[in-house]
Amino acid sequence: MTETAQPHKDDREDKEFMTTLAKGLAVLGAFGKERPSMTLSEAAQVADLSRAAARRVLRTLNQLGYVDQDGRTFSLSPRILDLGFAYLSTQSWIDRALPLMRELSERFGESCSAVILQGNDIVYVARVPARRIMSAALSVGSRLPALHTALGRALIGYLDEAEIWRRLNARRIEAYTPQTITDIQALFDRIRDDRVQGFSIVDEELERGLRALAVPLLDRSGQVVGAINLSTHSTRTTRSEMREHFLPALNRLAAQVSSLTV
């Protein structure tokens, strides 16, 4: 679900906008789980660049150590992790949340995760797994569609209404299970209601059997910086039990982290 970085029209009209840098980021963003390696032609096509531009970008990234070349194919090198870890190191709330998340996961015997919002996806920045309840393994850096996760809805609710509608209309709404909310108005109403109540529950909308409850994480100024959840299998915990037991514990965790987050 990697999104290729493409400049907005307003960005292209900015005289200080660096087109070359944008092209380099577009190529980096083209790599992902579905495309772990690419040829020059594939990179040009996915990043919407000419072959000449893609060649210059890949050669530069290769010389800087961010991309490896094996014959005609290119792939990300481990050095790319430096960029991701540099971001994580600036988010002090993650270090504060992680030990509390471990305690919560051990207490309930369920997985506890923390994410940030990026576009229409959530990106995992911390995770304490318990029993495996999803068909796909999740780790730091994993992405899921924000609209169909409790974590994502808890974050999207803090955007203004115009931006929520923009994101709802930005991509085709896909039905992952029979329970997935696909009606745009219904999704908007659910996101708005979750913001009002202060938490979000998503029940088997992304995957059968997956039930999760999430709360937003705010800094001391009241700005949302991330979201934290507990996820379980629907056969182990009811929605009422999640509200009764999970929600107070998650709210206490969020309050502890928020009180220390600038």
PDB file of C-alpha atoms in Angstrom:
ATOM      1  CA  MET A   1       0.000   0.000   0.000  1.00  0.00           C
ATOM      2  CA  THR A   2       2.940   2.274  -0.498  1.00  0.00           C
ATOM      3  CA  GLU A   3       1.925   5.621  -1.929  1.00  0.00           C
ATOM      4  CA  THR A   4       4.292   7.169  -4.480  1.00  0.00           C
ATOM      5  CA  ALA A   5       5.101  10.758  -3.539  1.00  0.00           C
ATOM      6  CA  GLN A   6       3.721  13.045  -6.219  1.00  0.00           C
ATOM      7  CA  PRO A   7       3.859  16.857  -5.977  1.00  0.00           C
ATOM      8  CA  HIS A   8       0.627  18.798  -5.847  1.00  0.00           C
ATOM      9  CA  LYS A   9      -0.042  21.344  -8.559  1.00  0.00           C
ATOM     10  CA  ASP A  10       0.532  24.195  -6.095  1.00  0.00           C
ATOM     11  CA  ASP A  11       3.923  22.721  -5.210  1.00  0.00           C
ATOM     12  CA  ARG A  12       5.020  22.692  -8.855  1.00  0.00           C
ATOM     13  CA  GLU A  13       4.181  26.400  -9.125  1.00  0.00           C
ATOM     14  CA  ASP A  14       6.325  27.220  -6.056  1.00  0.00           C
ATOM     15  CA  LYS A  15       9.581  28.751  -7.306  1.00  0.00           C
ATOM     16  CA  GLU A  16      11.484  27.138  -4.445  1.00  0.00           C
ATOM     17  CA  PHE A  17      10.083  23.681  -5.147  1.00  0.00           C
ATOM     18  CA  MET A  18      12.924  21.239  -5.962  1.00  0.00           C
ATOM     19  CA  THR A  19      11.708  19.033  -8.795  1.00  0.00           C
ATOM     20  CA  THR A  20      14.829  16.886  -8.714  1.00  0.00           C
ATOM     21  CA  LEU A  21      14.332  16.074  -5.034  1.00  0.00           C
ATOM     22  CA  ALA A  22      10.681  15.274  -5.704  1.00  0.00           C
ATOM     23  CA  LYS A  23      11.723  12.829  -8.434  1.00  0.00           C
ATOM     24  CA  GLY A  24      14.137  11.106  -6.077  1.00  0.00           C
ATOM     25  CA  LEU A  25      11.475  10.726  -3.399  1.00  0.00           C
ATOM     26  CA  ALA A  26       9.001   9.446  -5.995  1.00  0.00           C
ATOM     27  CA  VAL A  27      11.408   6.652  -6.935  1.00  0.00           C
ATOM     28  CA  LEU A  28      12.084   5.761  -3.301  1.00  0.00           C
ATOM     29  CA  GLY A  29       8.351   5.704  -2.630  1.00  0.00           C
ATOM     30  CA  ALA A  30       7.782   3.344  -5.549  1.00  0.00           C
ATOM     31  CA  PHE A  31       9.565   0.511  -3.758  1.00  0.00           C
ATOM     32  CA  GLY A  32       7.495  -1.552  -1.347  1.00  0.00           C
ATOM     33  CA  LYS A  33       6.108  -4.957  -0.492  1.00  0.00           C
ATOM     34  CA  GLU A  34       4.521  -5.328  -3.931  1.00  0.00           C
ATOM     35  CA  ARG A  35       7.658  -4.011  -5.680  1.00  0.00           C
ATOM     36  CA  PRO A  36      10.749  -4.962  -3.634  1.00  0.00           C
ATOM     37  CA  SER A  37      12.886  -4.588  -6.751  1.00  0.00           C
ATOM     38  CA  MET A  38      12.428  -2.807 -10.079  1.00  0.00           C
ATOM     39  CA  THR A  39      14.159  -2.358 -13.387  1.00  0.00           C
ATOM     40  CA  LEU A  40      14.873   1.114 -14.704  1.00  0.00           C
ATOM     41  CA  SER A  41      11.807   0.958 -16.966  1.00  0.00           C
ATOM     42  CA  GLU A  42       9.550  -0.172 -14.116  1.00  0.00           C
ATOM     43  CA  ALA A  43      10.804   2.597 -11.819  1.00  0.00           C
ATOM     44  CA  ALA A  44      10.201   5.184 -14.532  1.00  0.00           C
ATOM     45  CA  GLN A  45       6.675   3.939 -15.122  1.00  0.00           C
ATOM     46  CA  VAL A  46       5.648   3.659 -11.463  1.00  0.00           C
ATOM     47  CA  ALA A  47       7.166   7.013 -10.481  1.00  0.00           C
ATOM     48  CA  ASP A  48       5.807   8.674 -13.645  1.00  0.00           C
ATOM     49  CA  LEU A  49       9.250   9.761 -14.853  1.00  0.00           C
ATOM     50  CA  SER A  50      11.119   9.582 -18.125  1.00  0.00           C
ATOM     51  CA  ARG A  51      13.697   6.810 -18.435  1.00  0.00           C
ATOM     52  CA  ALA A  52      16.462   9.421 -18.447  1.00  0.00           C
ATOM     53  CA  ALA A  53      15.212  11.005 -15.207  1.00  0.00           C
ATOM     54  CA  ALA A  54      14.727   7.618 -13.545  1.00  0.00           C
ATOM     55  CA  ARG A  55      18.261   6.593 -14.569  1.00  0.00           C
ATOM     56  CA  ARG A  56      19.786   9.717 -13.020  1.00  0.00           C
ATOM     57  CA  VAL A  57      17.789   9.266  -9.829  1.00  0.00           C
ATOM     58  CA  LEU A  58      18.688   5.585  -9.449  1.00  0.00           C
ATOM     59  CA  ARG A  59      22.363   6.197 -10.157  1.00  0.00           C
ATOM     60  CA  THR A  60      22.438   8.957  -7.542  1.00  0.00           C
ATOM     61  CA  LEU A  61      20.605   6.865  -4.937  1.00  0.00           C
ATOM     62  CA  ASN A  62      22.945   3.963  -5.670  1.00  0.00           C
ATOM     63  CA  GLN A  63      26.041   6.116  -5.162  1.00  0.00           C
ATOM     64  CA  LEU A  64      24.606   7.502  -1.921  1.00  0.00           C
ATOM     65  CA  GLY A  65      24.015   3.950  -0.685  1.00  0.00           C
ATOM     66  CA  TYR A  66      20.215   4.037  -0.483  1.00  0.00           C
ATOM     67  CA  VAL A  67      19.655   1.716  -3.463  1.00  0.00           C
ATOM     68  CA  ASP A  68      21.465  -1.491  -4.459  1.00  0.00           C
ATOM     69  CA  GLN A  69      21.879  -2.617  -8.058  1.00  0.00           C
ATOM     70  CA  ASP A  70      22.020  -6.233  -9.203  1.00  0.00           C
ATOM     71  CA  GLY A  71      22.304  -6.385 -12.970  1.00  0.00           C
ATOM     72  CA  ARG A  72      19.230  -4.662 -14.398  1.00  0.00           C
ATOM     73  CA  THR A  73      17.288  -4.548 -11.134  1.00  0.00           C
ATOM     74  CA  PHE A  74      17.375  -2.085  -8.269  1.00  0.00           C
ATOM     75  CA  SER A  75      16.251  -2.524  -4.655  1.00  0.00           C
ATOM     76  CA  LEU A  76      16.389  -0.539  -1.435  1.00  0.00           C
ATOM     77  CA  SER A  77      19.498  -0.999   0.680  1.00  0.00           C
ATOM     78  CA  PRO A  78      19.513  -1.303   4.490  1.00  0.00           C
ATOM     79  CA  ARG A  79      20.767   2.284   4.662  1.00  0.00           C
ATOM     80  CA  ILE A  80      17.248   3.476   3.863  1.00  0.00           C
ATOM     81  CA  LEU A  81      16.386   2.514   7.451  1.00  0.00           C
ATOM     82  CA  ASP A  82      18.449   5.485   8.617  1.00  0.00           C
ATOM     83  CA  LEU A  83      15.751   7.792   7.261  1.00  0.00           C
ATOM     84  CA  GLY A  84      12.944   5.949   9.022  1.00  0.00           C
ATOM     85  CA  PHE A  85      14.765   5.664  12.334  1.00  0.00           C
ATOM     86  CA  ALA A  86      15.686   9.338  12.160  1.00  0.00           C
ATOM     87  CA  TYR A  87      11.969  10.128  12.150  1.00  0.00           C
ATOM     88  CA  LEU A  88      11.213   7.711  14.985  1.00  0.00           C
ATOM     89  CA  SER A  89      13.983   9.221  17.096  1.00  0.00           C
ATOM     90  CA  THR A  90      12.251  12.615  16.925  1.00  0.00           C
ATOM     91  CA  GLN A  91       8.963  11.191  18.237  1.00  0.00           C
ATOM     92  CA  SER A  92       9.662  11.053  21.964  1.00  0.00           C
ATOM     93  CA  TRP A  93       6.169   9.818  22.741  1.00  0.00           C
ATOM     94  CA  ILE A  94       6.944   6.450  21.146  1.00  0.00           C
ATOM     95  CA  ASP A  95       9.685   5.677  23.687  1.00  0.00           C
ATOM     96  CA  ARG A  96       7.378   6.718  26.509  1.00  0.00           C
ATOM     97  CA  ALA A  97       4.477   4.647  25.197  1.00  0.00           C
ATOM     98  CA  LEU A  98       6.311   1.404  24.443  1.00  0.00           C
ATOM     99  CA  PRO A  99       6.888   0.120  28.035  1.00  0.00           C
ATOM    100  CA  LEU A 100       3.296   1.017  28.924  1.00  0.00           C
ATOM    101  CA  MET A 101       2.101  -0.828  25.832  1.00  0.00           C
ATOM    102  CA  ARG A 102       4.061  -3.920  26.894  1.00  0.00           C
ATOM    103  CA  GLU A 103       2.411  -3.836  30.307  1.00  0.00           C
ATOM    104  CA  LEU A 104      -1.022  -3.498  28.712  1.00  0.00           C
ATOM    105  CA  SER A 105      -0.393  -6.329  26.250  1.00  0.00           C
ATOM    106  CA  GLU A 106       0.750  -8.647  29.033  1.00  0.00           C
ATOM    107  CA  ARG A 107      -2.193  -7.706  31.233  1.00  0.00           C
ATOM    108  CA  PHE A 108      -4.838  -8.491  28.628  1.00  0.00           C
ATOM    109  CA  GLY A 109      -2.934 -11.037  26.551  1.00  0.00           C
ATOM    110  CA  GLU A 110      -3.689  -9.043  23.398  1.00  0.00           C
ATOM    111  CA  SER A 111      -1.684  -7.079  20.840  1.00  0.00           C
ATOM    112  CA  CYS A 112      -1.096  -3.378  21.444  1.00  0.00           C
ATOM    113  CA  SER A 113      -0.059  -1.026  18.656  1.00  0.00           C
ATOM    114  CA  ALA A 114       0.736   2.637  18.052  1.00  0.00           C
ATOM    115  CA  VAL A 115       0.462   4.367  14.676  1.00  0.00           C
ATOM    116  CA  ILE A 116       0.640   7.679  12.897  1.00  0.00           C
ATOM    117  CA  LEU A 117      -1.490   8.828   9.959  1.00  0.00           C
ATOM    118  CA  GLN A 118       0.064   9.196   6.518  1.00  0.00           C
ATOM    119  CA  GLY A 119      -2.330  10.048   3.738  1.00  0.00           C
ATOM    120  CA  ASN A 120      -5.070   7.433   3.708  1.00  0.00           C
ATOM    121  CA  ASP A 121      -2.926   4.873   5.519  1.00  0.00           C
ATOM    122  CA  ILE A 122      -1.875   4.283   9.096  1.00  0.00           C
ATOM    123  CA  VAL A 123       1.805   3.485   9.629  1.00  0.00           C
ATOM    124  CA  TYR A 124       2.848   1.376  12.605  1.00  0.00           C
ATOM    125  CA  VAL A 125       5.529   3.052  14.756  1.00  0.00           C
ATOM    126  CA  ALA A 126       5.382   0.674  17.746  1.00  0.00           C
ATOM    127  CA  ARG A 127       3.847  -2.748  18.230  1.00  0.00           C
ATOM    128  CA  VAL A 128       3.683  -5.360  20.983  1.00  0.00           C
ATOM    129  CA  PRO A 129       2.230  -8.514  19.406  1.00  0.00           C
ATOM    130  CA  ALA A 130       0.451 -11.201  21.366  1.00  0.00           C
ATOM    131  CA  ARG A 131      -1.467 -13.984  19.665  1.00  0.00           C
ATOM    132  CA  ARG A 132      -1.449 -13.672  15.916  1.00  0.00           C
ATOM    133  CA  ILE A 133      -4.940 -12.623  14.902  1.00  0.00           C
ATOM    134  CA  MET A 134      -4.365 -11.227  11.422  1.00  0.00           C
ATOM    135  CA  SER A 135      -3.441 -13.171   8.322  1.00  0.00           C
ATOM    136  CA  ALA A 136      -0.685 -10.625   7.597  1.00  0.00           C
ATOM    137  CA  ALA A 137       2.105 -10.116  10.124  1.00  0.00           C
ATOM    138  CA  LEU A 138       2.413  -6.503  11.273  1.00  0.00           C
ATOM    139  CA  SER A 139       5.585  -4.722  12.342  1.00  0.00           C
ATOM    140  CA  VAL A 140       6.979  -1.198  12.581  1.00  0.00           C
ATOM    141  CA  GLY A 141       6.557   0.392   9.151  1.00  0.00           C
ATOM    142  CA  SER A 142       3.562  -1.740   8.147  1.00  0.00           C
ATOM    143  CA  ARG A 143       0.633   0.087   6.572  1.00  0.00           C
ATOM    144  CA  LEU A 144      -3.114  -0.489   6.678  1.00  0.00           C
ATOM    145  CA  PRO A 145      -6.031   1.505   5.228  1.00  0.00           C
ATOM    146  CA  ALA A 146      -6.944   4.161   7.777  1.00  0.00           C
ATOM    147  CA  LEU A 147     -10.637   4.295   6.927  1.00  0.00           C
ATOM    148  CA  HIS A 148     -11.232   0.682   7.945  1.00  0.00           C
ATOM    149  CA  THR A 149      -9.172   0.517  11.135  1.00  0.00           C
ATOM    150  CA  ALA A 150      -9.977   1.779  14.611  1.00  0.00           C
ATOM    151  CA  LEU A 151      -6.555   3.436  14.762  1.00  0.00           C
ATOM    152  CA  GLY A 152      -7.144   5.249  11.492  1.00  0.00           C
ATOM    153  CA  ARG A 153     -10.597   6.493  12.370  1.00  0.00           C
ATOM    154  CA  ALA A 154      -9.359   7.744  15.731  1.00  0.00           C
ATOM    155  CA  LEU A 155      -6.822   9.887  13.847  1.00  0.00           C
ATOM    156  CA  ILE A 156      -8.901  10.980  10.853  1.00  0.00           C
ATOM    157  CA  GLY A 157     -11.544  12.311  13.227  1.00  0.00           C
ATOM    158  CA  TYR A 158      -9.147  15.108  14.194  1.00  0.00           C
ATOM    159  CA  LEU A 159      -9.026  16.490  10.656  1.00  0.00           C
ATOM    160  CA  ASP A 160     -11.445  19.207   9.617  1.00  0.00           C
ATOM    161  CA  GLU A 161     -14.589  18.085   7.813  1.00  0.00           C
ATOM    162  CA  ALA A 162     -13.451  19.256   4.379  1.00  0.00           C
ATOM    163  CA  GLU A 163     -10.249  17.231   4.663  1.00  0.00           C
ATOM    164  CA  ILE A 164     -12.146  14.146   5.872  1.00  0.00           C
ATOM    165  CA  TRP A 165     -14.388  14.366   2.809  1.00  0.00           C
ATOM    166  CA  ARG A 166     -11.365  14.845   0.555  1.00  0.00           C
ATOM    167  CA  ARG A 167      -9.807  11.653   1.865  1.00  0.00           C
ATOM    168  CA  LEU A 168     -13.064   9.742   1.643  1.00  0.00           C
ATOM    169  CA  ASN A 169     -13.276  10.689  -2.031  1.00  0.00           C
ATOM    170  CA  ALA A 170      -9.578  10.167  -2.756  1.00  0.00           C
ATOM    171  CA  ARG A 171      -9.760   6.447  -3.393  1.00  0.00           C
ATOM    172  CA  ARG A 172     -12.262   3.734  -4.148  1.00  0.00           C
ATOM    173  CA  ILE A 173     -13.788   2.279  -0.985  1.00  0.00           C
ATOM    174  CA  GLU A 174     -13.065  -1.440  -0.932  1.00  0.00           C
ATOM    175  CA  ALA A 175     -15.121  -4.082   0.900  1.00  0.00           C
ATOM    176  CA  TYR A 176     -12.660  -6.285   2.781  1.00  0.00           C
ATOM    177  CA  THR A 177     -15.399  -8.270   4.558  1.00  0.00           C
ATOM    178  CA  PRO A 178     -19.222  -8.259   4.580  1.00  0.00           C
ATOM    179  CA  GLN A 179     -19.002  -5.923   7.611  1.00  0.00           C
ATOM    180  CA  THR A 180     -16.887  -3.269   5.877  1.00  0.00           C
ATOM    181  CA  ILE A 181     -18.597   0.120   5.766  1.00  0.00           C
ATOM    182  CA  THR A 182     -18.433   1.173   2.121  1.00  0.00           C
ATOM    183  CA  ASP A 183     -21.005   3.972   2.054  1.00  0.00           C
ATOM    184  CA  ILE A 184     -19.105   7.270   2.149  1.00  0.00           C
ATOM    185  CA  GLN A 185     -21.737   9.129   4.188  1.00  0.00           C
ATOM    186  CA  ALA A 186     -21.890   6.265   6.701  1.00  0.00           C
ATOM    187  CA  LEU A 187     -18.102   6.308   7.001  1.00  0.00           C
ATOM    188  CA  PHE A 188     -18.072  10.062   7.574  1.00  0.00           C
ATOM    189  CA  ASP A 189     -20.761   9.732  10.255  1.00  0.00           C
ATOM    190  CA  ARG A 190     -18.852   6.935  11.994  1.00  0.00           C
ATOM    191  CA  ILE A 191     -15.611   8.930  12.019  1.00  0.00           C
ATOM    192  CA  ARG A 192     -17.398  11.999  13.366  1.00  0.00           C
ATOM    193  CA  ASP A 193     -19.198   9.975  16.073  1.00  0.00           C
ATOM    194  CA  ASP A 194     -15.950   8.292  17.116  1.00  0.00           C
ATOM    195  CA  ARG A 195     -14.321  11.705  17.540  1.00  0.00           C
ATOM    196  CA  VAL A 196     -17.171  12.805  19.796  1.00  0.00           C
ATOM    197  CA  GLN A 197     -17.048   9.679  21.979  1.00  0.00           C
ATOM    198  CA  GLY A 198     -13.255   9.689  22.141  1.00  0.00           C
ATOM    199  CA  PHE A 199     -12.576   6.177  20.864  1.00  0.00           C
ATOM    200  CA  SER A 200     -13.159   3.941  17.869  1.00  0.00           C
ATOM    201  CA  ILE A 201     -14.148   0.277  17.599  1.00  0.00           C
ATOM    202  CA  VAL A 202     -13.819  -1.560  14.300  1.00  0.00           C
ATOM    203  CA  ASP A 203     -15.431  -4.976  14.297  1.00  0.00           C
ATOM    204  CA  GLU A 204     -14.397  -7.399  11.519  1.00  0.00           C
ATOM    205  CA  GLU A 205     -14.407  -4.650   8.869  1.00  0.00           C
ATOM    206  CA  LEU A 206     -10.811  -5.175   7.763  1.00  0.00           C
ATOM    207  CA  GLU A 207     -10.529  -8.902   8.388  1.00  0.00           C
ATOM    208  CA  ARG A 208     -12.865 -11.598   9.686  1.00  0.00           C
ATOM    209  CA  GLY A 209     -12.351 -12.200  13.381  1.00  0.00           C
ATOM    210  CA  LEU A 210     -10.383  -8.984  13.975  1.00  0.00           C
ATOM    211  CA  ARG A 211     -11.889  -6.641  16.549  1.00  0.00           C
ATOM    212  CA  ALA A 212      -9.997  -3.563  17.752  1.00  0.00           C
ATOM    213  CA  LEU A 213     -10.481  -0.536  19.975  1.00  0.00           C
ATOM    214  CA  ALA A 214      -8.319   2.585  19.610  1.00  0.00           C
ATOM    215  CA  VAL A 215      -7.942   5.966  21.284  1.00  0.00           C
ATOM    216  CA  PRO A 216      -6.143   9.080  20.020  1.00  0.00           C
ATOM    217  CA  LEU A 217      -2.912  10.211  21.625  1.00  0.00           C
ATOM    218  CA  LEU A 218      -2.630  13.966  22.157  1.00  0.00           C
ATOM    219  CA  ASP A 219       0.266  16.159  23.156  1.00  0.00           C
ATOM    220  CA  ARG A 220      -0.005  18.674  25.971  1.00  0.00           C
ATOM    221  CA  SER A 221      -1.324  21.328  23.586  1.00  0.00           C
ATOM    222  CA  GLY A 222      -4.190  19.057  22.514  1.00  0.00           C
ATOM    223  CA  GLN A 223      -2.787  18.212  19.083  1.00  0.00           C
ATOM    224  CA  VAL A 224      -3.141  14.596  17.971  1.00  0.00           C
ATOM    225  CA  VAL A 225       0.226  12.890  17.434  1.00  0.00           C
ATOM    226  CA  GLY A 226      -0.816   9.258  17.057  1.00  0.00           C
ATOM    227  CA  ALA A 227      -3.224   6.573  18.191  1.00  0.00           C
ATOM    228  CA  ILE A 228      -2.952   3.424  20.317  1.00  0.00           C
ATOM    229  CA  ASN A 229      -5.098   0.308  20.221  1.00  0.00           C
ATOM    230  CA  LEU A 230      -5.730  -3.133  21.644  1.00  0.00           C
ATOM    231  CA  SER A 231      -6.797  -5.769  19.136  1.00  0.00           C
ATOM    232  CA  THR A 232      -8.356  -9.140  19.774  1.00  0.00           C
ATOM    233  CA  HIS A 233     -10.198 -11.993  18.103  1.00  0.00           C
ATOM    234  CA  SER A 234     -13.965 -11.617  18.045  1.00  0.00           C
ATOM    235  CA  THR A 235     -14.404 -15.010  19.720  1.00  0.00           C
ATOM    236  CA  ARG A 236     -12.424 -13.916  22.796  1.00  0.00           C
ATOM    237  CA  THR A 237     -13.777 -10.488  23.650  1.00  0.00           C
ATOM    238  CA  THR A 238     -17.114  -8.797  23.033  1.00  0.00           C
ATOM    239  CA  ARG A 239     -17.537  -5.147  22.126  1.00  0.00           C
ATOM    240  CA  SER A 240     -19.074  -4.502  25.565  1.00  0.00           C
ATOM    241  CA  GLU A 241     -16.098  -6.117  27.294  1.00  0.00           C
ATOM    242  CA  MET A 242     -13.754  -3.972  25.220  1.00  0.00           C
ATOM    243  CA  ARG A 243     -15.550  -0.814  26.357  1.00  0.00           C
ATOM    244  CA  GLU A 244     -15.603  -1.997  29.975  1.00  0.00           C
ATOM    245  CA  HIS A 245     -12.022  -3.240  30.280  1.00  0.00           C
ATOM    246  CA  PHE A 246      -9.889  -2.127  27.304  1.00  0.00           C
ATOM    247  CA  LEU A 247     -11.099   1.469  27.052  1.00  0.00           C
ATOM    248  CA  PRO A 248     -10.270   2.654  30.602  1.00  0.00           C
ATOM    249  CA  ALA A 249      -6.814   1.066  30.368  1.00  0.00           C
ATOM    250  CA  LEU A 250      -6.094   2.647  26.970  1.00  0.00           C
ATOM    251  CA  ASN A 251      -7.316   6.033  28.181  1.00  0.00           C
ATOM    252  CA  ARG A 252      -4.993   5.839  31.202  1.00  0.00           C
ATOM    253  CA  LEU A 253      -2.065   4.927  28.938  1.00  0.00           C
ATOM    254  CA  ALA A 254      -2.854   7.791  26.556  1.00  0.00           C
ATOM    255  CA  ALA A 255      -3.148  10.233  29.470  1.00  0.00           C
ATOM    256  CA  GLN A 256       0.227   9.121  30.883  1.00  0.00           C
ATOM    257  CA  VAL A 257       1.985   9.559  27.562  1.00  0.00           C
ATOM    258  CA  SER A 258       0.198  12.808  26.728  1.00  0.00           C
ATOM    259  CA  SER A 259       1.203  14.435  30.018  1.00  0.00           C
ATOM    260  CA  LEU A 260       4.860  14.058  29.024  1.00  0.00           C
ATOM    261  CA  THR A 261       4.528  14.905  25.334  1.00  0.00           C
ATOM    262  CA  VAL A 262       5.207  18.459  24.181  1.00  0.00           C
TER     263      VAL A 262
END
